[in-house]
Amino acid sequence: MKTQAAVLFKTKTKLKIIELEMPELKKGQVLVKVSYAGICRSQIMEISGKRGKDKWLPHLLGHEAVGKVIAVGKMVKKVKKNDSVILSWIKGKGLEADGAIYKYYGKKINSGPITTFSSYTIVSENRVYKIKKSQNKKLSVLCGCALPTGYGMVHNELKIKKNDKRSILVFGLGGIGLSSLMALKEKNIKNVTAIDKSIDKCKFAKKLGYKSFSNIDKLKKNKFDLIIESAGKISTIEDAFNLLEPLNGRLVFASHPEKNSKISIDPHQLITGKKISGSWGGGFNLDNDLNILLKNIKKLNKYYGEILSKEYALKDINYALKDLEKNKVFRAIIKFD
């Protein structure tokens, strides 16, 4: 069996669209026909070499998708042939299988437990989550990364309840930040401000009924009880921390700055009671709580449709990566069928 795939052969170069030979399934592996795959800024960092030396080159990429199960390997019990599934980097129940080794004219092409930039992919059982066949597949692709992280920071880590009155800032409106905004909207939270350098994303925040700014200088006189940061830079994490209220102010960040970067914080601000912590996937359990995300999508369907308004073919994935990097799209999505 063969698959069309986008492969990284060398950092700081474009992905190559090639046809790969697929190996036979091993224990704990699942073969999936991909319908939609999302692109995250994490892949942009990987391609640009900002995560440090890449010892797995050449390899496949991608960590969020929706598709259909074609076959399962030995001992797989979580899903079966023809199931509709979400693929996510977030580990769940099931076996942890090794990444598949593909072939290109006899050359090995590596992959991890999950990759999604290919028409067919082999993934580990614990990265697969069953959904109803009637579920909106295009919108559900967000459940693989952006939505559980953004929603999870609101729901699990900051434990924001419906109608919470505290002042909240969402710093950075990429896929995670937008997902946090949608979670706050679903919980009917009113006292929310958003900041992003993209004017279009600020306009989208205003559609949700929130104040938004594209220039941090206009915010520096304000202080916030809770801040969700996902802008992806050391400077934005530091700026967000400085915008916290003393005593009980809390910052949760999901940014992925360049490898070996360090955050600089004034110790006195920690003494005043400010708190800071990082988020790993929003602390979300997709096996148990996926329906929470799917209900959120259904309730705010029209807004999610706007987030994923532009689709790309696999052959155009390098354009999609460039558009996402330059903030020309809210969330880049690859359509396979």
XYZ file of C-alpha atoms in Angstrom:
337
model
C 0.000 0.000 0.000
C 1.161 3.544 -0.742
C 0.344 7.015 0.549
C 0.921 10.604 -0.524
C 2.783 12.431 2.221
C 4.554 15.680 3.103
C 8.056 14.842 4.351
C 10.726 16.938 6.061
C 14.134 15.944 4.681
C 16.115 18.865 6.085
C 15.325 21.646 8.564
C 14.790 25.138 7.162
C 13.573 23.685 3.851
C 10.134 23.112 2.359
C 8.295 19.852 2.879
C 8.431 17.482 -0.114
C 5.233 15.860 -1.361
C 6.118 12.286 -2.272
C 4.594 8.818 -2.473
C 5.652 6.447 0.294
C 5.471 2.694 0.661
C 3.621 1.772 3.845
C 4.784 -1.040 6.149
C 2.564 -3.769 7.549
C 0.798 -2.963 10.802
C 2.485 -3.995 14.036
C 1.011 -4.606 17.478
C -0.863 -1.577 18.777
C -0.911 0.296 15.458
C -3.941 1.633 13.583
C -4.154 2.441 9.864
C -6.265 5.553 9.217
C -7.448 7.236 6.020
C -7.118 10.948 6.793
C -9.962 13.327 5.925
C -8.657 16.564 7.475
C -5.419 17.479 9.228
C -4.722 20.658 11.148
C -1.438 22.570 11.092
C -0.042 23.855 14.375
C 2.758 26.376 14.954
C 4.580 23.505 16.596
C 5.261 22.124 13.110
C 6.542 25.503 11.933
C 9.083 25.444 14.772
C 10.051 21.876 13.950
C 10.601 22.680 10.276
C 12.601 25.826 11.073
C 14.897 23.937 13.463
C 13.857 25.921 16.547
C 13.379 22.774 18.596
C 17.040 21.891 18.438
C 18.826 19.192 16.480
C 16.442 16.862 14.642
C 17.849 13.329 14.896
C 14.912 11.675 13.076
C 15.298 13.209 9.608
C 13.801 12.479 7.168
C 10.397 12.178 8.812
C 6.678 12.843 8.671
C 4.893 15.561 10.642
C 1.506 16.554 12.045
C -0.354 15.748 15.248
C -4.081 16.475 14.818
C -6.492 14.979 12.286
C -9.837 13.323 11.601
C -10.291 10.199 9.505
C -11.585 6.631 9.164
C -10.006 3.426 10.446
C -8.959 1.147 7.580
C -7.334 -1.643 9.609
C -5.976 -2.379 13.083
C -2.897 -4.245 14.256
C -2.736 -7.038 16.816
C -4.137 -6.386 20.302
C -5.904 -3.155 19.287
C -9.249 -3.015 21.124
C -10.084 0.687 21.239
C -11.285 1.051 17.641
C -12.213 -1.185 14.705
C -12.381 -0.993 10.913
C -14.637 1.800 9.531
C -14.773 3.748 12.822
C -14.621 7.537 12.483
C -11.801 8.851 14.651
C -9.942 11.900 15.880
C -6.149 11.647 15.992
C -4.288 13.566 18.684
C -0.785 13.904 20.133
C -2.425 13.745 23.569
C -2.015 10.238 24.958
C -5.081 8.262 26.010
C -6.073 4.671 26.636
C -4.623 1.889 24.512
C -1.233 0.560 23.559
C 1.737 2.859 22.967
C 3.141 1.632 19.650
C 6.392 2.569 17.940
C 6.311 4.954 15.019
C 6.019 3.320 11.593
C 8.987 3.277 9.205
C 7.922 4.160 5.656
C 10.028 3.687 2.516
C 10.875 5.992 -0.384
C 12.890 4.228 -3.104
C 14.426 2.044 -0.423
C 15.220 4.981 1.915
C 13.742 4.957 5.419
C 11.266 7.715 6.291
C 10.613 7.953 10.019
C 7.431 8.755 11.878
C 6.356 8.978 15.495
C 3.378 7.464 17.335
C 1.233 9.989 15.449
C 1.751 11.831 12.141
C -1.016 13.337 10.024
C 0.405 15.026 6.910
C -0.410 12.080 4.635
C -3.476 10.634 2.941
C -3.045 7.423 4.975
C -1.221 7.201 8.270
C -0.202 4.577 10.815
C -0.678 5.753 14.403
C -0.469 4.333 17.900
C -3.718 3.070 19.453
C -3.414 5.506 22.362
C -3.593 8.502 19.996
C -6.940 7.464 18.445
C -10.403 8.532 19.682
C -13.698 7.300 18.275
C -16.442 9.756 17.261
C -19.878 9.368 15.684
C -19.946 9.133 11.895
C -22.403 12.049 11.881
C -19.952 14.348 13.661
C -18.741 17.359 11.642
C -15.327 16.067 10.619
C -13.854 19.364 9.478
C -14.550 21.134 12.770
C -13.633 18.088 14.853
C -10.020 18.298 13.669
C -9.496 20.983 16.337
C -10.105 18.335 19.014
C -6.677 16.878 18.274
C -4.659 19.765 19.724
C -5.928 23.343 19.825
C -9.313 22.761 21.423
C -8.375 20.400 24.282
C -5.444 22.654 25.185
C -7.372 25.947 25.000
C -10.554 24.599 26.550
C -8.566 22.612 29.104
C -6.730 25.679 30.396
C -10.108 27.322 31.037
C -11.960 24.254 32.313
C -9.324 22.099 34.033
C -6.416 24.306 35.049
C -7.967 27.696 35.861
C -11.279 25.989 36.732
C -13.343 28.879 35.438
C -17.038 28.313 36.128
C -20.035 29.715 34.263
C -20.605 33.446 34.793
C -17.232 33.945 36.567
C -16.769 37.670 37.298
C -12.952 37.799 37.442
C -10.999 39.761 34.815
C -9.455 37.471 32.196
C -6.910 38.149 29.462
C -6.291 35.815 26.515
C -2.817 36.653 25.197
C -2.326 35.379 21.634
C -5.124 34.253 19.322
C -3.698 31.281 17.496
C -5.570 27.978 17.559
C -5.142 27.578 21.330
C -5.987 31.168 22.226
C -9.068 31.147 19.997
C -10.140 27.852 21.569
C -9.796 29.441 25.015
C -11.985 32.329 23.873
C -14.602 29.878 22.618
C -14.561 28.050 25.959
C -15.083 31.362 27.782
C -17.921 32.250 25.410
C -19.579 28.873 26.031
C -19.335 29.464 29.797
C -20.915 32.923 29.428
C -17.876 34.754 30.805
C -18.200 38.501 30.214
C -15.100 40.187 31.653
C -12.666 39.060 28.946
C -9.988 40.912 26.978
C -7.946 39.528 24.089
C -4.678 40.663 22.550
C -3.028 39.655 19.276
C -1.014 41.518 16.671
C -3.440 40.350 13.967
C -6.206 42.894 13.343
C -8.451 40.179 11.863
C -8.159 38.038 14.987
C -8.952 41.052 17.154
C -12.067 41.637 15.059
C -13.061 38.014 15.589
C -12.720 38.449 19.374
C -15.031 41.459 19.142
C -17.590 39.302 17.294
C -17.623 37.094 20.367
C -18.392 40.174 22.448
C -14.919 40.715 23.912
C -12.581 43.693 24.085
C -9.479 43.234 21.963
C -6.177 45.007 21.357
C -3.355 44.633 18.853
C -0.880 46.758 20.840
C 0.210 45.811 24.349
C 1.051 49.434 25.208
C -2.696 50.082 25.430
C -2.994 47.379 28.106
C -0.088 48.188 30.397
C -2.199 50.175 32.869
C -4.545 47.203 33.295
C -4.184 44.221 35.633
C -5.927 40.858 35.253
C -6.907 38.132 37.681
C -6.371 35.321 35.166
C -4.281 35.211 31.982
C -4.098 32.515 29.306
C -0.977 32.936 27.153
C -0.253 31.091 23.902
C 1.507 33.667 21.722
C 4.627 31.526 21.521
C 7.380 33.898 22.650
C 9.445 34.448 25.783
C 8.577 38.157 25.632
C 4.826 37.487 25.590
C 5.030 35.151 28.600
C 6.967 37.843 30.479
C 4.556 40.592 29.378
C 1.596 38.478 30.459
C 3.112 37.856 33.893
C 3.625 41.602 34.372
C -0.076 42.174 33.627
C -1.228 39.944 36.492
C -2.915 41.295 39.609
C -0.744 40.881 42.720
C -1.789 38.422 45.439
C -4.042 36.020 43.529
C -3.223 36.692 39.874
C -2.539 33.511 37.902
C -0.970 32.922 34.485
C -1.195 29.635 32.565
C 0.798 29.422 29.349
C 0.948 26.937 26.480
C 3.625 28.702 24.478
C 6.448 26.786 22.842
C 9.381 29.243 22.588
C 12.602 28.353 20.826
C 14.708 25.624 22.474
C 17.053 26.841 25.250
C 15.075 30.065 25.737
C 14.655 31.221 29.343
C 11.904 33.227 31.023
C 13.026 36.197 33.136
C 10.793 37.023 36.116
C 11.236 39.541 38.935
C 11.286 37.409 42.148
C 9.468 40.176 44.014
C 6.430 39.632 41.795
C 6.343 35.987 42.886
C 6.553 37.084 46.521
C 3.461 39.258 46.031
C 1.515 36.094 45.291
C 1.438 35.945 41.499
C 1.414 32.421 40.118
C 2.651 31.012 36.809
C 2.427 27.503 35.347
C 2.707 25.781 31.987
C 0.030 23.674 30.340
C 0.501 20.276 28.696
C -2.549 19.776 26.486
C -4.810 21.611 28.906
C -4.732 18.644 31.294
C -7.455 17.162 29.106
C -8.520 13.505 29.131
C -9.853 12.882 25.630
C -11.068 9.373 26.438
C -13.393 10.662 29.147
C -14.151 14.251 28.120
C -14.138 14.398 24.313
C -17.915 14.932 24.286
C -17.417 18.211 26.169
C -15.417 19.532 23.221
C -17.859 18.179 20.638
C -20.787 19.856 22.423
C -18.824 23.098 22.499
C -18.285 22.856 18.734
C -21.977 22.195 18.130
C -23.082 25.105 20.309
C -20.696 27.603 18.665
C -20.712 26.052 15.201
C -20.797 29.300 13.225
C -17.726 30.687 14.990
C -15.708 27.497 14.561
C -16.618 27.517 10.874
C -14.981 30.924 10.578
C -11.810 29.726 12.324
C -11.460 26.924 9.750
C -12.688 28.913 6.763
C -9.725 28.146 4.477
C -8.768 24.669 3.242
C -5.601 23.557 1.440
C -4.757 20.475 -0.588
C -1.764 18.412 0.537
C 0.209 19.617 -2.492
C -0.191 23.166 -1.173
C 0.905 22.447 2.398
C 3.952 24.734 2.175
C 1.644 27.630 1.259
C -0.536 26.708 4.220
C 2.464 26.755 6.559
C 3.515 30.154 5.224
C 0.002 31.599 5.581
C -0.233 30.391 9.176
C 3.199 31.778 10.017
C 2.234 35.174 8.590
C -1.171 35.195 10.360
C -3.105 35.126 7.087
C -5.361 32.359 8.423
C -6.760 31.579 11.867
C -6.002 27.856 11.593
C -4.638 26.152 8.477
C -6.348 22.875 7.576
C -5.441 20.260 4.976
C -8.328 18.519 3.199
C -7.683 15.030 1.774
C -11.131 13.977 0.515
